[in-house]
Short mmCIF file of C-alpha atoms and ligand atoms in Angstrom, two decimals:
data_model
loop_
_atom_site.label_atom_id
_atom_site.label_comp_id
_atom_site.label_asym_id
_atom_site.label_seq_id
_atom_site.Cartn_x
_atom_site.Cartn_y
_atom_site.Cartn_z
CA MET A 1017 16.72 -32.14 -18.31
CA ASP A 1018 15.40 -32.24 -21.92
CA ILE A 1019 14.03 -28.17 -23.11
CA SER A 1020 13.83 -27.71 -26.55
CA PHE A 1021 12.87 -24.06 -27.18
CA THR A 1022 13.61 -21.95 -30.35
CA LEU A 1023 16.63 -20.31 -31.34
CA ASN A 1024 16.78 -17.88 -34.08
CA GLY A 1025 14.31 -19.02 -35.43
CA ARG A 1026 14.29 -22.98 -35.06
CA GLU A 1027 13.57 -25.84 -33.61
CA THR A 1028 16.32 -27.11 -30.98
CA ALA A 1029 16.12 -29.80 -28.23
CA VAL A 1030 18.78 -30.40 -25.61
CA ASP A 1031 19.63 -31.90 -22.66
CA VAL A 1032 20.93 -30.01 -20.05
CA PRO A 1033 22.31 -29.81 -16.30
CA PRO A 1034 20.18 -28.13 -13.42
CA ALA A 1035 22.83 -25.43 -12.59
CA THR A 1036 24.38 -24.48 -16.52
CA LEU A 1037 23.73 -20.91 -17.72
CA LEU A 1038 21.89 -19.92 -20.68
CA VAL A 1039 24.73 -18.40 -21.71
CA GLU A 1040 27.56 -21.67 -21.15
CA LEU A 1041 24.49 -22.96 -23.25
CA LEU A 1042 24.28 -20.87 -25.97
CA ARG A 1043 28.03 -20.40 -26.40
CA GLU A 1044 30.18 -23.81 -25.29
CA ARG A 1045 26.95 -26.04 -26.27
CA LEU A 1046 25.22 -24.97 -29.12
CA GLY A 1047 29.15 -22.57 -30.37
CA LEU A 1048 26.80 -19.57 -30.73
CA THR A 1049 30.03 -17.63 -29.36
CA GLY A 1050 28.35 -13.81 -30.53
CA THR A 1051 26.85 -13.62 -27.25
CA HIS A 1052 29.49 -12.05 -24.55
CA VAL A 1053 30.22 -13.28 -21.61
CA GLY A 1054 31.92 -10.14 -19.97
CA CYS A 1055 31.88 -10.27 -16.10
CA ASP A 1056 29.57 -12.89 -14.76
CA THR A 1057 28.52 -10.96 -11.87
CA SER A 1058 25.29 -9.09 -13.90
CA GLN A 1059 27.00 -6.36 -14.45
CA CYS A 1060 27.85 -5.44 -17.11
CA GLY A 1061 25.57 -6.58 -20.20
CA ALA A 1062 28.06 -8.34 -22.74
CA CYS A 1063 25.93 -11.40 -23.05
CA VAL A 1064 22.03 -10.14 -23.54
CA VAL A 1065 19.99 -11.74 -25.74
CA HIS A 1066 16.33 -11.42 -26.01
CA VAL A 1067 14.15 -14.30 -23.95
CA ASP A 1068 10.34 -13.71 -25.73
CA GLY A 1069 11.60 -10.31 -27.54
CA ARG A 1070 12.63 -9.68 -24.36
CA SER A 1071 16.51 -8.48 -23.39
CA VAL A 1072 17.63 -10.51 -21.08
CA LYS A 1073 21.23 -11.28 -19.09
CA SER A 1074 21.81 -14.87 -20.07
CA CYS A 1075 24.76 -14.73 -17.62
CA THR A 1076 22.23 -14.10 -15.12
CA MET A 1077 19.11 -17.07 -16.67
CA LEU A 1078 18.83 -20.79 -16.67
CA ALA A 1079 19.61 -23.00 -19.26
CA VAL A 1080 16.38 -24.33 -18.71
CA SER A 1081 14.15 -21.62 -17.33
CA ALA A 1082 13.72 -21.50 -21.18
CA ASP A 1083 12.62 -24.17 -22.43
CA GLY A 1084 9.79 -23.47 -24.76
CA CYS A 1085 10.89 -19.88 -25.06
CA ALA A 1086 11.98 -17.96 -28.38
CA VAL A 1087 15.83 -17.20 -28.12
CA THR A 1088 18.06 -14.82 -30.24
CA THR A 1089 20.96 -13.92 -30.19
CA VAL A 1090 23.73 -11.85 -32.21
CA GLU A 1091 23.69 -14.62 -34.39
CA GLY A 1092 19.63 -14.15 -35.44
CA LEU A 1093 19.46 -10.84 -36.03
CA SER A 1094 20.75 -10.76 -39.38
CA PRO A 1095 17.33 -12.11 -41.54
CA ASP A 1096 19.44 -14.42 -43.71
CA GLY A 1097 22.93 -14.18 -41.68
CA ARG A 1098 24.34 -12.12 -45.34
CA THR A 1099 22.50 -8.74 -44.58
CA LEU A 1100 23.21 -6.64 -42.02
CA HIS A 1101 20.24 -5.91 -39.12
CA PRO A 1102 19.44 -2.03 -39.52
CA MET A 1103 21.46 -2.13 -35.86
CA GLN A 1104 24.33 -3.77 -37.24
CA GLN A 1105 24.32 -1.00 -39.73
CA ALA A 1106 24.11 1.29 -37.77
CA PHE A 1107 26.52 0.59 -35.64
CA ARG A 1108 28.52 0.16 -38.10
CA ASP A 1109 28.50 3.54 -40.12
CA CYS A 1110 28.30 4.99 -36.68
CA HIS A 1111 31.53 3.94 -35.19
CA GLY A 1112 30.21 2.47 -32.19
CA LEU A 1113 32.50 0.27 -31.74
CA GLN A 1114 36.47 -0.06 -31.44
CA CYS A 1115 37.06 -3.51 -29.68
CA GLY A 1116 33.69 -4.71 -29.98
CA PHE A 1117 33.34 -6.60 -27.19
CA CYS A 1118 31.03 -5.59 -25.42
CA THR A 1119 29.19 -4.48 -29.76
CA PRO A 1120 27.02 -8.14 -29.09
CA GLY A 1121 25.18 -6.96 -25.82
CA MET A 1122 24.64 -3.56 -27.05
CA MET A 1123 22.90 -4.16 -29.82
CA MET A 1124 20.33 -7.10 -28.31
CA SER A 1125 19.81 -4.35 -25.63
CA ALA A 1126 19.44 -1.23 -28.81
CA THR A 1127 17.05 -3.98 -30.80
CA ASP A 1128 14.62 -4.79 -27.99
CA PHE A 1129 15.33 -0.36 -26.99
CA ALA A 1130 14.32 0.55 -30.47
CA ALA A 1131 11.37 -2.30 -31.68
CA SER A 1132 8.73 0.53 -29.06
CA HIS A 1133 11.40 4.06 -29.98
CA PRO A 1134 11.92 4.27 -33.44
CA ALA A 1135 13.07 8.43 -32.39
CA PRO A 1136 14.47 8.10 -29.01
CA THR A 1137 15.83 11.05 -27.46
CA GLU A 1138 19.90 10.54 -26.54
CA ALA A 1139 18.71 10.88 -22.91
CA GLU A 1140 16.34 7.61 -23.42
CA VAL A 1141 19.52 5.67 -25.28
CA ARG A 1142 21.86 6.81 -22.32
CA HIS A 1143 19.62 5.84 -19.37
CA TRP A 1144 17.81 2.87 -21.81
CA LEU A 1145 22.11 1.14 -21.83
CA GLU A 1146 22.52 1.61 -18.57
CA GLY A 1147 22.49 -2.11 -18.19
CA ASN A 1148 25.11 -2.39 -21.13
CA ILE A 1149 29.37 -1.06 -20.47
CA CYS A 1150 31.61 0.03 -22.64
CA ARG A 1151 35.41 0.15 -21.55
CA CYS A 1152 36.30 1.80 -25.27
CA THR A 1153 33.96 4.60 -26.97
CA GLY A 1154 32.73 6.41 -24.18
CA TYR A 1155 29.15 5.79 -25.37
CA GLN A 1156 28.87 8.56 -27.88
CA ASN A 1157 29.45 6.50 -31.20
CA ILE A 1158 26.91 3.90 -30.18
CA VAL A 1159 24.53 6.04 -28.53
CA LYS A 1160 24.71 7.85 -32.08
CA SER A 1161 24.98 4.05 -32.94
CA VAL A 1162 21.71 3.28 -31.47
CA ILE A 1163 19.36 6.33 -32.68
CA ALA A 1164 20.67 6.32 -36.27
CA GLY A 1165 19.55 2.16 -36.08
CA ALA A 1166 16.22 2.81 -34.56
CA ALA A 1167 15.30 5.72 -37.83
CA ALA A 1168 16.41 3.00 -39.81
CA MET A 1169 14.37 -0.30 -37.79
CA HIS A 1170 11.86 2.12 -38.04
CA GLN A 1171 11.93 2.82 -41.96
CA GLY A 1172 8.74 2.64 -44.48
CA THR A 1173 6.78 2.17 -41.60
CA GLU A 1174 5.84 5.91 -40.84
CA ALA A 1175 2.47 6.42 -41.20
CA MET B 1268 28.03 -23.18 -9.61
CA ARG B 1269 26.40 -26.81 -8.03
CA ASP B 1270 24.07 -28.61 -10.39
CA PHE B 1271 21.22 -29.64 -8.37
CA ALA B 1272 17.86 -30.24 -9.37
CA TYR B 1273 15.20 -27.82 -10.92
CA HIS B 1274 11.39 -29.11 -10.46
CA LYS B 1275 9.10 -26.57 -12.02
CA PRO B 1276 5.93 -26.92 -10.16
CA ALA B 1277 2.18 -26.23 -11.77
CA THR B 1278 0.99 -25.23 -8.88
CA ILE B 1279 1.39 -23.32 -5.55
CA GLU B 1280 0.53 -26.89 -4.21
CA ALA B 1281 2.94 -28.99 -5.54
CA ALA B 1282 5.84 -25.65 -4.60
CA ALA B 1283 4.90 -25.84 -1.04
CA GLY B 1284 4.91 -29.87 -1.07
CA LEU B 1285 8.89 -29.81 -2.69
CA LEU B 1286 9.82 -27.63 -0.50
CA ALA B 1287 8.72 -28.65 3.07
CA THR B 1288 10.76 -32.01 1.68
CA ILE B 1289 13.26 -31.30 0.28
CA GLU B 1290 15.60 -30.37 3.03
CA ASP B 1291 16.98 -27.08 1.66
CA ALA B 1292 15.48 -26.00 -1.22
CA ARG B 1293 15.32 -22.53 -2.47
CA VAL B 1294 12.48 -20.43 -4.04
CA LEU B 1295 13.99 -19.78 -7.59
CA ALA B 1296 11.81 -16.39 -9.33
CA GLY B 1297 13.61 -14.08 -11.58
CA GLY B 1298 17.12 -15.33 -9.84
CA MET B 1299 18.91 -11.59 -10.36
CA THR B 1300 20.08 -12.20 -6.84
CA LEU B 1301 20.31 -15.70 -6.14
CA LEU B 1302 21.52 -17.09 -8.87
CA PRO B 1303 24.61 -14.09 -9.17
CA THR B 1304 25.29 -15.79 -4.91
CA MET B 1305 25.16 -19.32 -6.11
CA LYS B 1306 28.04 -18.76 -8.66
CA GLN B 1307 29.71 -16.79 -5.93
CA ARG B 1308 28.68 -20.11 -4.10
CA LEU B 1309 27.54 -18.09 -1.40
CA ALA B 1310 24.24 -20.26 -1.56
CA ALA B 1311 24.43 -24.35 -3.43
CA PRO B 1312 21.39 -25.51 -2.70
CA GLU B 1313 20.22 -28.94 -3.19
CA ALA B 1314 17.64 -28.46 -5.27
CA LEU B 1315 15.61 -25.11 -7.09
CA VAL B 1316 11.76 -24.35 -6.83
CA ASP B 1317 10.98 -22.21 -9.35
CA LEU B 1318 7.70 -19.84 -9.33
CA ALA B 1319 7.99 -18.99 -12.92
CA ALA B 1320 4.31 -21.50 -14.31
CA LEU B 1321 3.48 -21.17 -11.76
CA PRO B 1322 0.00 -18.53 -12.59
CA LEU B 1323 0.90 -15.09 -9.85
CA SER B 1324 1.85 -12.74 -12.20
CA GLY B 1325 -1.11 -10.64 -12.08
CA ILE B 1326 -2.26 -6.96 -10.64
CA ALA B 1327 -5.15 -5.89 -9.97
CA GLU B 1328 -7.21 -3.17 -7.96
CA ALA B 1329 -10.63 -3.89 -6.25
CA ASP B 1330 -12.07 -1.81 -2.96
CA GLY B 1331 -8.56 0.18 -3.07
CA VAL B 1332 -6.65 -2.77 -2.31
CA VAL B 1333 -4.07 -3.50 -5.27
CA THR B 1334 -2.34 -5.88 -5.58
CA ILE B 1335 0.42 -7.68 -7.79
CA GLY B 1336 1.89 -10.43 -7.83
CA ALA B 1337 4.85 -12.45 -6.34
CA THR B 1338 6.09 -13.02 -9.83
CA ALA B 1339 5.56 -9.65 -11.57
CA ARG B 1340 8.89 -8.38 -12.81
CA HIS B 1341 10.27 -4.84 -12.31
CA ALA B 1342 9.56 -4.17 -16.53
CA ASP B 1343 5.88 -4.89 -16.07
CA VAL B 1344 5.18 -2.97 -12.68
CA ALA B 1345 6.79 0.07 -13.78
CA ALA B 1346 4.66 -0.19 -17.37
CA SER B 1347 1.15 -1.61 -15.36
CA PRO B 1348 -1.36 0.68 -16.61
CA ILE B 1349 -3.09 -0.08 -13.25
CA LEU B 1350 -0.58 1.37 -11.40
CA ALA B 1351 -0.48 3.96 -13.23
CA ARG B 1352 -4.04 5.37 -11.92
CA VAL B 1353 -4.43 4.19 -8.86
CA LEU B 1354 -0.27 4.14 -7.26
CA PRO B 1355 1.68 5.44 -9.81
CA GLY B 1356 4.86 5.60 -6.79
CA VAL B 1357 5.27 1.67 -6.91
CA ALA B 1358 5.64 1.72 -10.51
CA ALA B 1359 7.66 4.39 -10.46
CA LEU B 1360 9.71 2.99 -7.79
CA ALA B 1361 10.00 -0.50 -9.68
CA GLY B 1362 10.82 1.35 -13.11
CA GLY B 1363 14.13 2.62 -11.21
CA ILE B 1364 16.21 -0.44 -10.31
CA GLY B 1365 18.61 -1.89 -11.54
CA ASP B 1366 18.42 -1.46 -15.28
CA PRO B 1367 16.44 -2.35 -17.80
CA GLN B 1368 17.50 -6.43 -18.00
CA VAL B 1369 16.68 -6.32 -14.61
CA ARG B 1370 13.85 -5.09 -14.70
CA HIS B 1371 12.85 -7.41 -16.86
CA ARG B 1372 13.85 -10.72 -14.40
CA GLY B 1373 13.61 -10.14 -11.33
CA THR B 1374 10.03 -10.82 -9.43
CA ILE B 1375 8.77 -8.16 -6.86
CA GLY B 1376 8.13 -11.37 -4.01
CA GLY B 1377 11.57 -12.22 -4.65
CA SER B 1378 13.10 -8.50 -3.26
CA VAL B 1379 10.87 -8.73 -0.78
CA ALA B 1380 11.73 -12.17 0.37
CA ASN B 1381 14.62 -11.42 -0.09
CA ASN B 1382 14.92 -7.96 2.16
CA ASP B 1383 18.47 -6.37 0.53
CA PRO B 1384 19.40 -3.77 3.17
CA ALA B 1385 19.31 -1.69 0.33
CA ALA B 1386 16.32 -2.69 -1.79
CA ASP B 1387 14.03 -0.71 -2.80
CA TYR B 1388 10.79 -2.01 -2.49
CA PRO B 1389 10.97 -2.64 1.49
CA ALA B 1390 10.80 1.00 1.53
CA ALA B 1391 7.06 0.90 -0.63
CA LEU B 1392 6.14 -1.55 1.91
CA LEU B 1393 6.46 -0.16 5.59
CA ALA B 1394 5.19 3.41 4.21
CA LEU B 1395 2.21 2.12 2.29
CA GLY B 1396 2.15 -0.37 5.25
CA ALA B 1397 1.04 -3.13 3.19
CA GLU B 1398 0.60 -6.61 3.32
CA VAL B 1399 2.64 -9.93 2.37
CA VAL B 1400 0.82 -12.69 0.81
CA THR B 1401 2.46 -16.03 2.63
CA ASP B 1402 0.96 -19.30 1.43
CA ARG B 1403 -0.01 -19.27 4.13
CA ARG B 1404 -1.01 -16.22 6.26
CA ALA B 1405 -0.49 -12.65 5.30
CA ILE B 1406 1.96 -10.57 7.65
CA VAL B 1407 1.54 -6.68 7.43
CA ALA B 1408 5.28 -4.77 6.06
CA ASP B 1409 5.78 -3.31 10.08
CA ASP B 1410 5.83 -7.56 10.83
CA PHE B 1411 7.46 -8.58 7.82
CA PHE B 1412 11.36 -6.97 7.63
CA VAL B 1413 13.41 -8.44 11.05
CA GLY B 1414 16.46 -7.25 9.81
CA LEU B 1415 19.79 -7.46 7.24
CA PHE B 1416 18.30 -9.41 4.62
CA GLU B 1417 16.35 -11.50 8.02
CA THR B 1418 11.95 -11.82 7.00
CA ALA B 1419 9.40 -13.24 9.32
CA LEU B 1420 8.63 -15.83 6.79
CA ALA B 1421 9.27 -19.62 7.65
CA PRO B 1422 11.25 -22.32 6.19
CA GLY B 1423 10.02 -22.65 2.77
CA GLU B 1424 6.66 -20.40 3.26
CA ILE B 1425 6.38 -18.92 -0.08
CA VAL B 1426 4.76 -14.82 -1.07
CA THR B 1427 2.08 -15.31 -2.82
CA ALA B 1428 1.31 -12.00 -3.74
CA ILE B 1429 1.74 -8.19 -1.74
CA ARG B 1430 -1.88 -5.97 -1.31
CA PHE B 1431 -1.41 -2.20 -0.99
CA PRO B 1432 -4.04 0.25 -0.46
CA ALA B 1433 -4.90 1.77 -3.55
CA VAL B 1434 -2.51 6.16 -3.23
CA ARG B 1435 -1.45 8.44 -5.39
CA ARG B 1436 -0.08 10.86 -2.57
CA ALA B 1437 2.85 8.29 -2.57
CA ALA B 1438 6.38 8.72 -4.02
CA TYR B 1439 9.46 6.78 -3.72
CA ALA B 1440 12.92 9.12 -4.06
CA LYS B 1441 16.53 7.65 -4.37
CA PHE B 1442 19.86 8.81 -4.84
CA ARG B 1443 21.94 5.31 -6.76
CA SER B 1444 24.97 4.39 -6.17
CA PRO B 1445 25.61 5.16 -9.49
CA ALA B 1446 27.61 1.73 -10.17
CA SER B 1447 26.07 -0.65 -8.51
CA ARG B 1448 22.35 0.68 -8.62
CA TYR B 1449 20.70 0.60 -4.88
CA ALA B 1450 19.75 2.78 -2.52
CA LEU B 1451 22.81 4.50 -0.76
CA ALA B 1452 20.02 5.93 1.00
CA GLY B 1453 16.71 5.99 -0.52
CA VAL B 1454 13.11 7.45 1.19
CA PHE B 1455 8.63 6.46 0.01
CA VAL B 1456 7.25 8.99 0.93
CA ALA B 1457 2.92 7.61 1.94
CA ALA B 1458 -0.01 9.77 2.51
CA LEU B 1459 -2.16 7.34 3.47
CA PRO B 1460 -6.40 8.61 5.04
CA ALA B 1461 -4.66 7.47 8.52
CA GLY B 1462 -1.32 9.86 8.95
CA VAL B 1463 2.61 9.87 6.71
CA ARG B 1464 4.23 6.89 6.87
CA VAL B 1465 8.02 7.98 5.93
CA ALA B 1466 10.82 4.42 4.92
CA VAL B 1467 14.21 5.16 4.44
CA THR B 1468 16.38 2.21 2.45
CA GLY B 1469 19.72 1.76 2.18
CA ALA B 1470 20.72 3.38 4.54
CA GLY B 1471 20.40 1.84 8.07
CA PRO B 1472 21.12 -2.57 7.91
CA SER B 1473 16.88 -2.67 6.55
CA VAL B 1474 14.20 -0.50 6.54
CA PHE B 1475 12.58 1.51 9.27
CA ARG B 1476 10.53 4.03 10.05
CA LEU B 1477 11.20 7.63 11.11
CA PRO B 1478 8.58 8.99 12.89
CA ALA B 1479 9.59 12.96 13.78
CA MET B 1480 9.27 13.33 9.46
CA GLU B 1481 5.70 11.33 10.15
CA ALA B 1482 4.53 13.60 12.51
CA ALA B 1483 6.62 16.60 10.89
CA LEU B 1484 5.13 15.84 7.24
CA ASP B 1485 1.44 15.12 8.87
CA LYS B 1486 1.36 19.03 10.27
CA SER B 1487 2.91 20.01 6.99
CA PHE B 1488 3.93 18.00 3.50
CA THR B 1489 5.89 20.27 2.09
CA PRO B 1490 9.76 18.99 0.67
CA GLU B 1491 10.83 21.94 3.19
CA ALA B 1492 8.81 20.36 6.05
CA ALA B 1493 10.69 16.82 5.24
CA ARG B 1494 14.33 18.59 5.04
CA ALA B 1495 13.86 20.40 8.29
CA VAL B 1496 14.33 17.52 10.11
CA ALA B 1497 17.23 16.76 11.67
CA ILE B 1498 18.48 12.72 11.30
CA ASP B 1499 20.03 11.27 13.75
CA PRO B 1500 22.83 9.19 11.76
CA ALA B 1501 23.51 6.68 15.03
CA GLY B 1502 22.94 3.10 13.71
CA LEU B 1503 22.45 4.08 10.05
CA ASN B 1504 26.33 2.49 8.07
CA SER B 1505 28.91 3.98 6.98
CA ASP B 1506 30.84 2.04 4.22
CA ILE B 1507 32.90 2.86 1.15
CA HIS B 1508 29.92 4.41 -0.60
CA ALA B 1509 28.95 6.80 1.65
CA ASP B 1510 29.11 7.80 5.68
CA ALA B 1511 26.59 7.90 8.01
CA ALA B 1512 26.63 11.73 8.07
CA TYR B 1513 26.15 11.79 4.60
CA ARG B 1514 23.11 9.27 4.73
CA ALA B 1515 21.19 11.11 7.32
CA HIS B 1516 21.95 13.83 4.99
CA LEU B 1517 20.59 12.07 2.05
CA VAL B 1518 18.22 10.99 3.71
CA GLY B 1519 16.27 14.43 4.12
CA VAL B 1520 17.10 15.73 0.58
CA MET B 1521 15.63 11.87 -1.28
CA ALA B 1522 12.41 12.58 1.27
CA GLY B 1523 12.15 16.06 0.66
CA ARG B 1524 12.03 14.23 -3.88
CA ALA B 1525 9.53 12.11 -2.50
CA VAL B 1526 7.32 14.22 -1.27
CA ALA B 1527 7.99 16.60 -4.30
CA ALA B 1528 6.96 13.41 -6.24
CA ALA B 1529 3.58 13.00 -4.43
CA ILE B 1530 2.43 16.46 -4.40
CA ALA B 1531 2.99 15.16 -8.43
CA PHE B 1532 1.38 12.04 -8.71
CA SER B 1533 -2.00 13.10 -6.42
C1 FAD C 2919 23.18 -5.29 -11.75
C2 FAD C 2919 21.61 -5.78 -10.76
C3 FAD C 2919 21.18 -4.75 -10.21
C4 FAD C 2919 19.77 -4.81 -8.66
N1 FAD C 2919 19.50 -2.82 -8.43
C5 FAD C 2919 18.71 -2.73 -7.55
C6 FAD C 2919 17.48 -2.28 -7.58
O1 FAD C 2919 18.29 -0.78 -7.77
N2 FAD C 2919 17.17 -2.08 -6.89
C7 FAD C 2919 16.58 -4.01 -5.84
O2 FAD C 2919 16.23 -3.12 -5.26
N3 FAD C 2919 17.99 -4.19 -6.47
C8 FAD C 2919 18.12 -4.27 -7.57
N4 FAD C 2919 18.36 -5.88 -7.72
C9 FAD C 2919 17.90 -6.92 -7.74
C10 FAD C 2919 16.79 -6.61 -8.49
O3 FAD C 2919 15.79 -6.38 -7.74
C11 FAD C 2919 16.29 -8.65 -7.78
O4 FAD C 2919 15.27 -8.92 -9.16
C12 FAD C 2919 15.50 -8.94 -6.40
O5 FAD C 2919 16.38 -8.65 -5.97
C13 FAD C 2919 15.15 -10.52 -6.35
O6 FAD C 2919 14.52 -10.57 -7.18
P1 FAD C 2919 14.18 -11.89 -7.88
O7 FAD C 2919 13.02 -12.70 -8.68
O8 FAD C 2919 14.95 -11.81 -9.38
O9 FAD C 2919 14.34 -12.87 -6.73
P2 FAD C 2919 15.79 -14.50 -6.98
O10 FAD C 2919 16.55 -13.81 -7.29
O11 FAD C 2919 14.75 -15.73 -7.71
O12 FAD C 2919 15.56 -15.07 -4.80
C14 FAD C 2919 15.69 -13.63 -4.56
C15 FAD C 2919 15.73 -15.06 -3.19
O13 FAD C 2919 14.05 -14.60 -2.31
C16 FAD C 2919 13.49 -16.13 -2.37
N5 FAD C 2919 12.87 -15.71 -3.27
C17 FAD C 2919 12.17 -15.26 -4.58
N6 FAD C 2919 10.23 -15.39 -4.98
C18 FAD C 2919 10.54 -15.74 -3.47
C19 FAD C 2919 8.79 -16.17 -2.84
N7 FAD C 2919 7.83 -15.95 -3.84
N8 FAD C 2919 8.32 -17.00 -1.87
C20 FAD C 2919 8.79 -17.13 -1.31
N9 FAD C 2919 10.45 -16.82 -1.38
C21 FAD C 2919 11.77 -16.35 -2.27
C22 FAD C 2919 15.40 -16.82 -3.13
O14 FAD C 2919 14.44 -18.31 -2.72
C23 FAD C 2919 16.60 -15.88 -2.39
O15 FAD C 2919 16.40 -16.68 -1.86
C24 FAD C 2919 19.84 -5.61 -8.59
C25 FAD C 2919 20.89 -7.21 -9.15
C26 FAD C 2919 21.62 -6.83 -10.27
C27 FAD C 2919 21.82 -8.09 -10.61
S1 FES C 2920 28.70 -11.70 -18.98
FE1 FES C 2920 26.40 -10.96 -17.82
S2 FES C 2920 26.19 -9.16 -17.74
FE2 FES C 2920 28.64 -9.20 -18.03
S1 FES C 2921 33.53 -1.50 -28.05
FE1 FES C 2921 35.90 -2.69 -26.36
S2 FES C 2921 34.06 -2.92 -24.72
FE2 FES C 2921 33.22 -1.64 -26.43
#
């Protein structure tokens, strides 16, 4: 099936079998391996990307369902591919990762959340991250990173 | 996943036509249940009929009736200003389903059609005496949820909307499995003009009402009255998460919390 969508700001057209998952299209056809597959059973959130601005699990969405949509992956977070996005910088500064496997999904989930929560509480962050599992960090520094990243994303936009 | 033909019809008539003519075609809504099932090869339909292009996602209220379109996503139900005003218990329920990413894709129609024994929405529909509207008819909740993953839907029948009465004094409480976030026991309590209705999910093979608790809450709509009702564990689920006696206890505790929440909403 022919589909076209905006991927990290760029128009993309591909022909995919309907049984292709969005994450398979991203990783295997388009080479964007920043999006991870942790569980493949819709539980872990390693595969989270944005579709039309909302965080979704790309292992549980058909590629054909993205037809006409705007998709952003972790590769598209940084505006120029060099400077880190404020959320990426916050994860780096706050040691929000150990092995890094969950990190792309964590950051995609977190940037969706932070867009509407400039100053979240710890409880709000923990509640939001329920769909993102980390086997390493114990979450403490992830929560710290999200709070710092949210503040940085909104810096200068305060009235 | 086995390959399949994919259709995204623009009208309900076209969707119904596809479902009627293609053998073994399935409706695709949010895919949060269907796609994992297909990945495990527990389902391998010939074709999927995606409802995404149908104009079925609206939420509206008129003359005391709240209509939620079948493809309204859990996140949109949770954030609806209309529901916050006239049916806050259902908005709060939707906000507690799964996690944010599940709520961004999953739909009320998919949840209702699937009738998972631990799903949240069926409790709201049954307690509120909602109607399931399809492309053919309207079915009252009491007749809709037939059994384990079983509903009154005929093959190829499409849920188009759910109609609820606007009731502020109605709320849900669930004890979540920390791993799956589904209900180990969930109770929806609704104070309707004709009397209180109580529906339980997660504890039995399918959602069910609790007449003894309804009678007690008709007399006294308080958390204490809810908790005082003895729940019979016979017929309740026992599994590695909780045995029937524990679930029976949880039903009373959740009912008490739901009553407290309903009072706070009204
Ligand atoms: C990690 C995770 C956690 C979850 N936690 C919870 C939870 O806490 N509580 C809860 O209640 N649910 C939970 N769910 C399930 C979630 O709510 C699903 O969204 C829901 O069960 C199915 O809705 P859907 O729109 O995704 O339907 P789909 O998966 O697309 O479809 C489900 C079934 O319904 C049929 N169907 C869909 N729409 C219609 C329609 N309009 N008419 C007729 N048939 C239709 C499909 O053919 C299919 O058989 C969870 C799911 C996941 C993956
Ligand atoms: S890989 Fe998608 S949720 Fe785990
Ligand atoms: S850093 Fe290893 S899984 Fe999160």
